[in-house]
Amino acid sequence: METNEGQRSAAHEIALEMFAGQTEGTETEGSSSSSSRIPVIDLTGPPEVVRRQIWDAAANEGFFQVVGHGIDWALIDELFAMAEAFFDLFDKVEGQYGYTTSANAGWEKNWQRICNSVTPSDLKESFQMTHHTDFIEGSPLWPKELPQLKQHAARFMQEAHRVTLVILSHIAVSLGLPPSFFEAHLDWRRPNHQSGPRLHKYHDVTDTYRHFPPNTHRIAAHTDWALLTLLFQREGQGGLRVCPGMSVLSQSNQQQQQQGGTKELQWIGVEPMRDAICVNIGDSLKGWSDDQLQSTFHRVRLPREGECTGPRYSMVYFAQANKDSIIQGPNRTYPPISAGDFIWQRIKSTFPDRDAS
Ligand SMILES: O=C(O)CCC(=O)C(=O)O
Ligand SMILES: [Fe+2]
């Protein structure tokens, strides 16, 4: 057992100082071609091949794209259209449906979230939902002005959950666990289930992108708290970049990050592709896998001259264990921590000035 939450934060801070102190680093545009370093995995392939591909990508890049997942992309198109309508409501419903830390759900406006401690707040708006029956049926956070959103989002949650379980069953087997190991920890019928989708809108910066302070991001460099994140991008609205080799939590990563002050950062673009879901490992699964899998820093920076400066929409599904699940890997690298405490600690560090609301 090597670390605790304090050391994790120290590792995080070292990485963030690096991001802040460096110039932008080099960038490689990802693509679906073989030149991309973010692998594309077809889930309909032979199970043992798919399992090895998922493990290799999760252990190296911490990111991969999946196709052959069985989600009808018309559902994704419809939800994107609804996200546009939702964020257009802003002027009419300002102040309603606001994010609360206690629900970890609701509408976050620009500048509210401190994604990390060394760059200005993110230039985006988000709507976070929770995947459990009580939230879907009864939450006051569903906008009355867009009644169809609830039904579409619920279908999306079911589909994203299904794909999550396929990927996690491969990872469980690679960890020497039964294929259904994680399924019991992701029970959306229980109110203490923590998974959920989030819609993002990154604003049009056509007239303004030259005028923001240095280091302003659409979403600053961060790792995700979840077990797995499924990210849905829209073609023509790219911008996600990932930094393989930069992750948090372990002692070895701390050393790597301290030495890394002299190392050039390399950011790789993850090209949006119709029918492809971008998947990344989050901090919870890094811990649960005894650091064998990587929770890699990623960001969406402001567009530059010649890039698309219009609005960008993305949708994520954060798969997270039930609050009472205990996160600890087979090798007990870290002290046990409940998934509820794990997420609550991260909420508190993201909203340092807010009590439970
Ligand atoms: O919008 C994106 O491409 C990235 C979103 C993201 O990283 C997040 O919500 O954690
Ligand atoms: Fe993220």
Short mmCIF file of C-alpha atoms and ligand atoms in Angstrom, two decimals:
data_model
loop_
_atom_site.label_atom_id
_atom_site.label_comp_id
_atom_site.label_asym_id
_atom_site.label_seq_id
_atom_site.Cartn_x
_atom_site.Cartn_y
_atom_site.Cartn_z
CA MET A 1 0.00 0.00 0.00
CA GLU A 2 1.71 3.10 -1.14
CA THR A 3 -0.39 6.14 -1.37
CA ASN A 4 -3.28 8.07 0.04
CA GLU A 5 -5.42 10.90 -1.24
CA GLY A 6 -2.80 13.52 -0.26
CA GLN A 7 -0.13 11.87 -2.34
CA ARG A 8 -2.54 11.50 -5.21
CA SER A 9 -3.15 15.24 -5.12
CA ALA A 10 0.60 15.89 -5.04
CA ALA A 11 1.02 13.79 -8.17
CA HIS A 12 -1.83 15.66 -9.78
CA GLU A 13 -0.32 19.04 -8.93
CA ILE A 14 3.10 18.08 -10.35
CA ALA A 15 1.50 17.11 -13.63
CA LEU A 16 -0.57 20.28 -13.76
CA GLU A 17 2.43 22.51 -13.04
CA MET A 18 4.11 20.84 -15.99
CA PHE A 19 1.18 21.60 -18.23
CA ALA A 20 1.11 25.21 -17.05
CA GLY A 21 4.86 25.79 -17.26
CA GLN A 22 5.33 24.33 -20.69
CA THR A 23 4.62 25.78 -24.01
CA GLU A 24 1.73 23.98 -25.65
CA GLY A 25 3.81 20.89 -26.44
CA THR A 26 3.74 19.16 -29.78
CA GLU A 27 0.52 17.95 -31.33
CA THR A 28 -0.29 15.07 -33.62
CA GLU A 29 -3.63 15.02 -35.34
CA GLY A 30 -5.22 11.68 -34.69
CA SER A 31 -7.08 9.98 -37.48
CA SER A 32 -8.68 6.67 -38.20
CA SER A 33 -5.61 5.71 -40.21
CA SER A 34 -2.78 3.58 -38.89
CA SER A 35 -0.77 6.74 -38.15
CA SER A 36 -3.03 7.47 -35.18
CA ARG A 37 -1.66 6.34 -31.85
CA ILE A 38 -5.12 6.00 -30.36
CA PRO A 39 -6.21 2.48 -31.39
CA VAL A 40 -9.59 1.72 -32.94
CA ILE A 41 -11.03 -1.59 -31.70
CA ASP A 42 -13.89 -3.49 -33.34
CA LEU A 43 -15.92 -5.09 -30.56
CA THR A 44 -17.33 -7.68 -32.98
CA GLY A 45 -13.88 -9.26 -33.41
CA PRO A 46 -12.87 -12.59 -31.83
CA PRO A 47 -13.22 -12.15 -28.03
CA GLU A 48 -9.63 -13.06 -27.19
CA VAL A 49 -8.32 -10.57 -29.80
CA VAL A 50 -10.66 -7.81 -28.58
CA ARG A 51 -9.65 -8.53 -24.98
CA ARG A 52 -5.95 -8.18 -25.77
CA GLN A 53 -6.50 -5.01 -27.81
CA ILE A 54 -8.51 -3.39 -25.02
CA TRP A 55 -5.95 -4.35 -22.40
CA ASP A 56 -2.99 -3.09 -24.46
CA ALA A 57 -4.65 0.25 -25.22
CA ALA A 58 -5.88 0.70 -21.64
CA ALA A 59 -2.43 -0.11 -20.23
CA ASN A 60 -0.52 2.09 -22.68
CA GLU A 61 -2.48 5.05 -24.01
CA GLY A 62 -5.38 4.80 -21.54
CA PHE A 63 -7.57 5.77 -24.53
CA PHE A 64 -9.07 3.88 -27.47
CA GLN A 65 -12.01 4.17 -29.83
CA VAL A 66 -14.56 1.36 -30.24
CA VAL A 67 -16.71 0.46 -33.24
CA GLY A 68 -19.04 -2.50 -33.57
CA HIS A 69 -20.69 -1.50 -30.27
CA GLY A 70 -24.26 -1.90 -31.52
CA ILE A 71 -25.52 1.60 -30.63
CA ASP A 72 -27.81 3.01 -33.30
CA TRP A 73 -26.15 6.34 -34.17
CA ALA A 74 -29.54 7.90 -34.87
CA LEU A 75 -30.01 7.98 -31.08
CA ILE A 76 -26.72 9.88 -30.74
CA ASP A 77 -27.70 12.32 -33.51
CA GLU A 78 -31.05 12.96 -31.80
CA LEU A 79 -29.45 13.54 -28.43
CA PHE A 80 -26.96 15.97 -29.95
CA ALA A 81 -29.88 17.89 -31.49
CA MET A 82 -31.54 17.94 -28.08
CA ALA A 83 -28.35 19.16 -26.45
CA GLU A 84 -28.33 22.10 -28.86
CA ALA A 85 -31.94 22.90 -27.96
CA PHE A 86 -31.18 22.50 -24.26
CA PHE A 87 -28.27 24.92 -24.22
CA ASP A 88 -30.26 27.41 -26.32
CA LEU A 89 -32.69 27.65 -23.40
CA PHE A 90 -30.06 29.42 -21.32
CA ASP A 91 -31.49 32.94 -21.51
CA LYS A 92 -35.01 31.77 -20.63
CA VAL A 93 -34.24 29.54 -17.71
CA GLU A 94 -31.10 31.01 -16.23
CA GLY A 95 -30.85 30.04 -12.59
CA GLN A 96 -32.96 26.89 -12.88
CA TYR A 97 -31.74 23.32 -12.92
CA GLY A 98 -28.35 24.36 -11.50
CA TYR A 99 -25.66 21.82 -10.61
CA THR A 100 -25.62 20.66 -7.00
CA THR A 101 -22.66 18.88 -5.47
CA SER A 102 -24.94 16.63 -3.39
CA ALA A 103 -26.68 15.27 -6.51
CA ASN A 104 -23.57 15.63 -8.68
CA ALA A 105 -26.08 16.58 -11.35
CA GLY A 106 -27.52 19.66 -13.03
CA TRP A 107 -26.55 22.53 -15.26
CA GLU A 108 -23.13 24.13 -14.94
CA LYS A 109 -22.59 27.43 -16.63
CA ASN A 110 -19.37 28.86 -17.95
CA TRP A 111 -16.59 29.33 -15.47
CA GLN A 112 -18.26 27.44 -12.63
CA ARG A 113 -16.05 24.36 -12.59
CA ILE A 114 -12.40 24.55 -11.64
CA CYS A 115 -11.11 21.70 -13.69
CA ASN A 116 -7.59 22.03 -12.36
CA SER A 117 -5.84 24.50 -10.12
CA VAL A 118 -3.42 26.13 -12.54
CA THR A 119 -5.44 27.19 -15.56
CA PRO A 120 -8.45 29.52 -15.77
CA SER A 121 -11.89 27.92 -15.50
CA ASP A 122 -13.23 26.08 -18.51
CA LEU A 123 -15.03 27.86 -21.29
CA LYS A 124 -18.04 25.60 -21.50
CA GLU A 125 -21.48 24.70 -20.28
CA SER A 126 -22.56 21.23 -19.19
CA PHE A 127 -25.59 19.31 -18.04
CA GLN A 128 -24.88 16.30 -15.86
CA MET A 129 -27.42 13.54 -15.21
CA THR A 130 -27.35 10.42 -13.05
CA HIS A 131 -28.16 6.92 -14.20
CA HIS A 132 -30.54 5.55 -11.64
CA THR A 133 -34.27 5.13 -11.57
CA ASP A 134 -34.97 7.75 -8.88
CA PHE A 135 -33.14 10.43 -10.84
CA ILE A 136 -34.71 9.50 -14.16
CA GLU A 137 -38.23 9.29 -12.76
CA GLY A 138 -38.23 12.03 -10.19
CA SER A 139 -35.43 14.58 -10.45
CA PRO A 140 -36.50 18.25 -10.58
CA LEU A 141 -33.41 18.90 -12.69
CA TRP A 142 -35.05 17.69 -15.93
CA PRO A 143 -36.00 20.83 -17.90
CA LYS A 144 -39.77 21.22 -18.25
CA GLU A 145 -39.15 23.14 -21.47
CA LEU A 146 -37.70 20.05 -23.16
CA PRO A 147 -39.76 17.08 -21.98
CA GLN A 148 -38.35 14.68 -24.61
CA LEU A 149 -34.86 14.98 -23.16
CA LYS A 150 -35.59 12.63 -20.27
CA GLN A 151 -36.74 9.75 -22.46
CA HIS A 152 -33.86 10.11 -24.94
CA ALA A 153 -31.28 10.46 -22.22
CA ALA A 154 -32.65 7.36 -20.47
CA ARG A 155 -32.27 5.31 -23.67
CA PHE A 156 -28.78 6.67 -24.10
CA MET A 157 -27.91 5.67 -20.52
CA GLN A 158 -29.08 2.10 -21.12
CA GLU A 159 -27.07 1.78 -24.31
CA ALA A 160 -23.93 3.34 -22.85
CA HIS A 161 -24.25 1.08 -19.80
CA ARG A 162 -24.48 -1.98 -22.04
CA VAL A 163 -21.30 -1.04 -23.94
CA THR A 164 -19.56 -0.23 -20.66
CA LEU A 165 -20.27 -3.74 -19.36
CA VAL A 166 -18.89 -5.34 -22.53
CA ILE A 167 -15.61 -3.44 -22.16
CA LEU A 168 -15.41 -4.01 -18.40
CA SER A 169 -16.03 -7.75 -18.80
CA HIS A 170 -12.93 -7.97 -21.02
CA ILE A 171 -10.92 -5.96 -18.51
CA ALA A 172 -12.17 -8.12 -15.62
CA VAL A 173 -10.99 -11.30 -17.35
CA SER A 174 -7.59 -9.72 -18.07
CA LEU A 175 -7.34 -8.88 -14.35
CA GLY A 176 -8.04 -12.53 -13.46
CA LEU A 177 -11.57 -11.73 -12.24
CA PRO A 178 -14.89 -13.25 -13.35
CA PRO A 179 -16.28 -11.54 -16.50
CA SER A 180 -19.30 -10.24 -14.57
CA PHE A 181 -17.18 -8.83 -11.72
CA PHE A 182 -17.90 -5.15 -12.42
CA GLU A 183 -21.55 -5.68 -13.34
CA ALA A 184 -22.55 -6.12 -9.72
CA HIS A 185 -20.83 -2.81 -8.89
CA LEU A 186 -22.73 -0.89 -11.58
CA ASP A 187 -26.36 -1.43 -10.61
CA TRP A 188 -28.37 1.47 -12.03
CA ARG A 189 -31.53 0.22 -10.32
CA ARG A 190 -30.06 1.34 -6.99
CA PRO A 191 -30.15 5.01 -5.97
CA ASN A 192 -26.52 4.82 -4.88
CA HIS A 193 -25.39 4.13 -8.44
CA GLN A 194 -23.10 6.95 -9.56
CA SER A 195 -22.76 6.56 -13.33
CA GLY A 196 -24.23 9.23 -15.52
CA PRO A 197 -24.09 11.13 -18.79
CA ARG A 198 -23.01 14.73 -19.28
CA LEU A 199 -23.76 16.97 -22.24
CA HIS A 200 -21.13 19.61 -23.07
CA LYS A 201 -21.37 22.78 -25.10
CA TYR A 202 -18.16 24.62 -25.90
CA HIS A 203 -19.07 28.07 -27.09
CA ASP A 204 -18.51 29.72 -30.42
CA VAL A 205 -15.25 31.67 -30.10
CA THR A 206 -15.03 32.92 -33.68
CA ASP A 207 -14.90 36.57 -32.64
CA THR A 208 -13.09 36.10 -29.37
CA TYR A 209 -10.54 33.31 -29.48
CA ARG A 210 -7.59 35.66 -29.92
CA HIS A 211 -8.50 37.64 -26.81
CA PHE A 212 -8.62 35.05 -24.02
CA PRO A 213 -5.83 34.96 -21.42
CA PRO A 214 -3.05 32.42 -22.00
CA ASN A 215 -3.89 28.91 -20.92
CA THR A 216 -7.65 29.36 -21.33
CA HIS A 217 -9.14 26.04 -22.38
CA ARG A 218 -12.44 24.68 -23.48
CA ILE A 219 -11.70 21.97 -20.94
CA ALA A 220 -8.33 22.08 -19.20
CA ALA A 221 -6.00 19.11 -18.79
CA HIS A 222 -7.52 16.62 -16.37
CA THR A 223 -8.07 12.95 -15.72
CA ASP A 224 -11.55 11.52 -15.19
CA TRP A 225 -12.75 10.23 -11.80
CA ALA A 226 -14.75 7.35 -13.24
CA LEU A 227 -14.00 3.73 -13.98
CA LEU A 228 -14.52 4.29 -17.69
CA THR A 229 -15.59 7.27 -19.76
CA LEU A 230 -17.43 6.85 -23.05
CA LEU A 231 -17.13 10.01 -25.15
CA PHE A 232 -19.34 10.73 -28.16
CA GLN A 233 -18.00 13.37 -30.53
CA ARG A 234 -19.56 14.96 -33.58
CA GLU A 235 -17.82 14.85 -36.92
CA GLY A 236 -16.37 18.25 -37.81
CA GLN A 237 -16.25 19.27 -34.14
CA GLY A 238 -12.95 17.76 -33.01
CA GLY A 239 -10.61 19.17 -30.44
CA LEU A 240 -10.01 16.42 -27.88
CA ARG A 241 -6.31 15.83 -27.28
CA VAL A 242 -4.73 13.26 -25.03
CA CYS A 243 -1.26 13.04 -23.55
CA PRO A 244 -0.26 9.36 -23.28
CA GLY A 245 2.33 8.76 -20.60
CA MET A 246 0.89 11.49 -18.36
CA SER A 247 -1.34 9.96 -15.72
CA VAL A 248 -1.79 10.19 -11.98
CA LEU A 249 -2.01 8.19 -8.75
CA SER A 250 1.10 6.00 -8.62
CA GLN A 251 4.54 6.58 -7.15
CA SER A 252 6.15 5.66 -10.44
CA ASN A 253 4.02 8.28 -12.16
CA GLN A 254 5.13 10.91 -9.65
CA GLN A 255 8.77 10.20 -10.48
CA GLN A 256 7.96 10.15 -14.15
CA GLN A 257 6.22 13.49 -13.82
CA GLN A 258 9.05 15.06 -11.83
CA GLN A 259 11.55 13.94 -14.46
CA GLY A 260 9.07 14.91 -17.09
CA GLY A 261 9.65 18.64 -16.48
CA THR A 262 12.27 18.51 -19.19
CA LYS A 263 10.33 16.16 -21.46
CA GLU A 264 8.27 17.60 -24.29
CA LEU A 265 4.58 16.90 -23.94
CA GLN A 266 2.95 15.26 -26.89
CA TRP A 267 -0.77 15.74 -27.39
CA ILE A 268 -2.57 13.40 -29.76
CA GLY A 269 -5.85 14.35 -31.37
CA VAL A 270 -8.75 11.90 -31.22
CA GLU A 271 -10.55 12.45 -34.49
CA PRO A 272 -14.36 12.32 -34.23
CA MET A 273 -15.66 9.45 -36.37
CA ARG A 274 -19.27 8.61 -36.94
CA ASP A 275 -20.12 5.36 -35.15
CA ALA A 276 -16.95 5.43 -33.04
CA ILE A 277 -17.01 5.90 -29.27
CA CYS A 278 -13.87 7.19 -27.60
CA VAL A 279 -13.22 5.28 -24.37
CA ASN A 280 -10.80 6.19 -21.60
CA ILE A 281 -9.77 4.72 -18.31
CA GLY A 282 -10.54 6.87 -15.25
CA ASP A 283 -8.79 7.22 -11.90
CA SER A 284 -11.08 4.68 -10.19
CA LEU A 285 -10.16 1.89 -12.59
CA LYS A 286 -6.50 2.81 -12.48
CA GLY A 287 -6.63 2.23 -8.73
CA TRP A 288 -8.81 -0.88 -9.05
CA SER A 289 -6.31 -2.37 -11.52
CA ASP A 290 -3.34 -1.69 -9.19
CA ASP A 291 -2.06 0.93 -11.67
CA GLN A 292 -1.87 -1.54 -14.54
CA LEU A 293 -4.28 0.62 -16.52
CA GLN A 294 -3.66 4.31 -17.19
CA SER A 295 -5.89 7.28 -16.46
CA THR A 296 -4.41 9.69 -18.97
CA PHE A 297 -4.54 13.50 -18.98
CA HIS A 298 -6.63 14.99 -21.76
CA ARG A 299 -7.99 18.41 -22.70
CA VAL A 300 -9.80 20.46 -25.31
CA ARG A 301 -7.83 23.64 -25.93
CA LEU A 302 -9.08 26.78 -27.61
CA PRO A 303 -9.08 26.57 -31.40
CA ARG A 304 -6.21 28.27 -33.17
CA GLU A 305 -5.99 30.28 -36.37
CA GLY A 306 -7.40 28.22 -39.21
CA GLU A 307 -9.20 25.73 -36.95
CA CYS A 308 -12.94 25.40 -36.45
CA THR A 309 -13.94 28.15 -34.03
CA GLY A 310 -17.68 27.47 -34.02
CA PRO A 311 -19.53 25.77 -31.17
CA ARG A 312 -18.55 22.23 -30.24
CA TYR A 313 -20.87 19.70 -28.61
CA SER A 314 -19.82 16.43 -26.99
CA MET A 315 -21.55 13.86 -24.78
CA VAL A 316 -19.97 11.63 -22.19
CA TYR A 317 -21.11 8.71 -20.10
CA PHE A 318 -19.09 8.35 -16.92
CA ALA A 319 -19.34 4.75 -15.69
CA GLN A 320 -18.78 4.70 -11.95
CA ALA A 321 -19.33 2.09 -9.25
CA ASN A 322 -22.12 2.19 -6.68
CA LYS A 323 -21.32 4.36 -3.65
CA ASP A 324 -20.83 1.35 -1.37
CA SER A 325 -18.49 -0.55 -3.71
CA ILE A 326 -14.98 -0.80 -2.37
CA ILE A 327 -12.24 0.14 -4.81
CA GLN A 328 -9.18 -1.99 -4.25
CA GLY A 329 -7.19 -4.03 -6.74
CA PRO A 330 -6.28 -7.71 -6.38
CA ASN A 331 -2.74 -6.68 -5.32
CA ARG A 332 -3.98 -4.17 -2.71
CA THR A 333 -1.68 -1.45 -3.99
CA TYR A 334 -3.88 1.22 -2.37
CA PRO A 335 -5.91 1.29 0.83
CA PRO A 336 -9.55 0.39 0.23
CA ILE A 337 -11.86 3.32 -0.42
CA SER A 338 -15.57 3.33 -1.17
CA ALA A 339 -16.53 4.57 -4.64
CA GLY A 340 -18.82 7.10 -2.88
CA ASP A 341 -15.93 8.60 -0.86
CA PHE A 342 -13.67 8.54 -3.89
CA ILE A 343 -16.06 10.61 -5.99
CA TRP A 344 -16.96 12.94 -3.08
CA GLN A 345 -13.27 13.77 -2.54
CA ARG A 346 -12.96 14.66 -6.20
CA ILE A 347 -16.14 16.78 -6.13
CA LYS A 348 -14.76 18.72 -3.14
CA SER A 349 -11.45 19.40 -4.87
CA THR A 350 -13.25 20.51 -8.04
CA PHE A 351 -15.55 22.92 -6.18
CA PRO A 352 -13.27 24.02 -3.31
CA ASP A 353 -15.38 27.02 -2.34
CA ARG A 354 -18.71 25.28 -2.12
CA ASP A 355 -20.25 23.31 0.70
CA ALA A 356 -22.61 20.52 -0.14
CA SER A 357 -25.44 22.06 -2.13
O1 LIG B 1 -15.57 17.14 -24.74
C1 LIG B 1 -14.60 16.40 -24.78
O2 LIG B 1 -14.08 16.04 -25.84
C2 LIG B 1 -13.93 15.93 -23.51
C3 LIG B 1 -14.83 15.94 -22.30
C4 LIG B 1 -14.13 15.43 -21.08
O3 LIG B 1 -12.96 15.17 -21.08
C5 LIG B 1 -14.89 15.24 -19.83
O4 LIG B 1 -16.07 15.57 -19.77
O5 LIG B 1 -14.29 14.73 -18.87
FE FE B 2 -12.43 14.01 -19.31
#
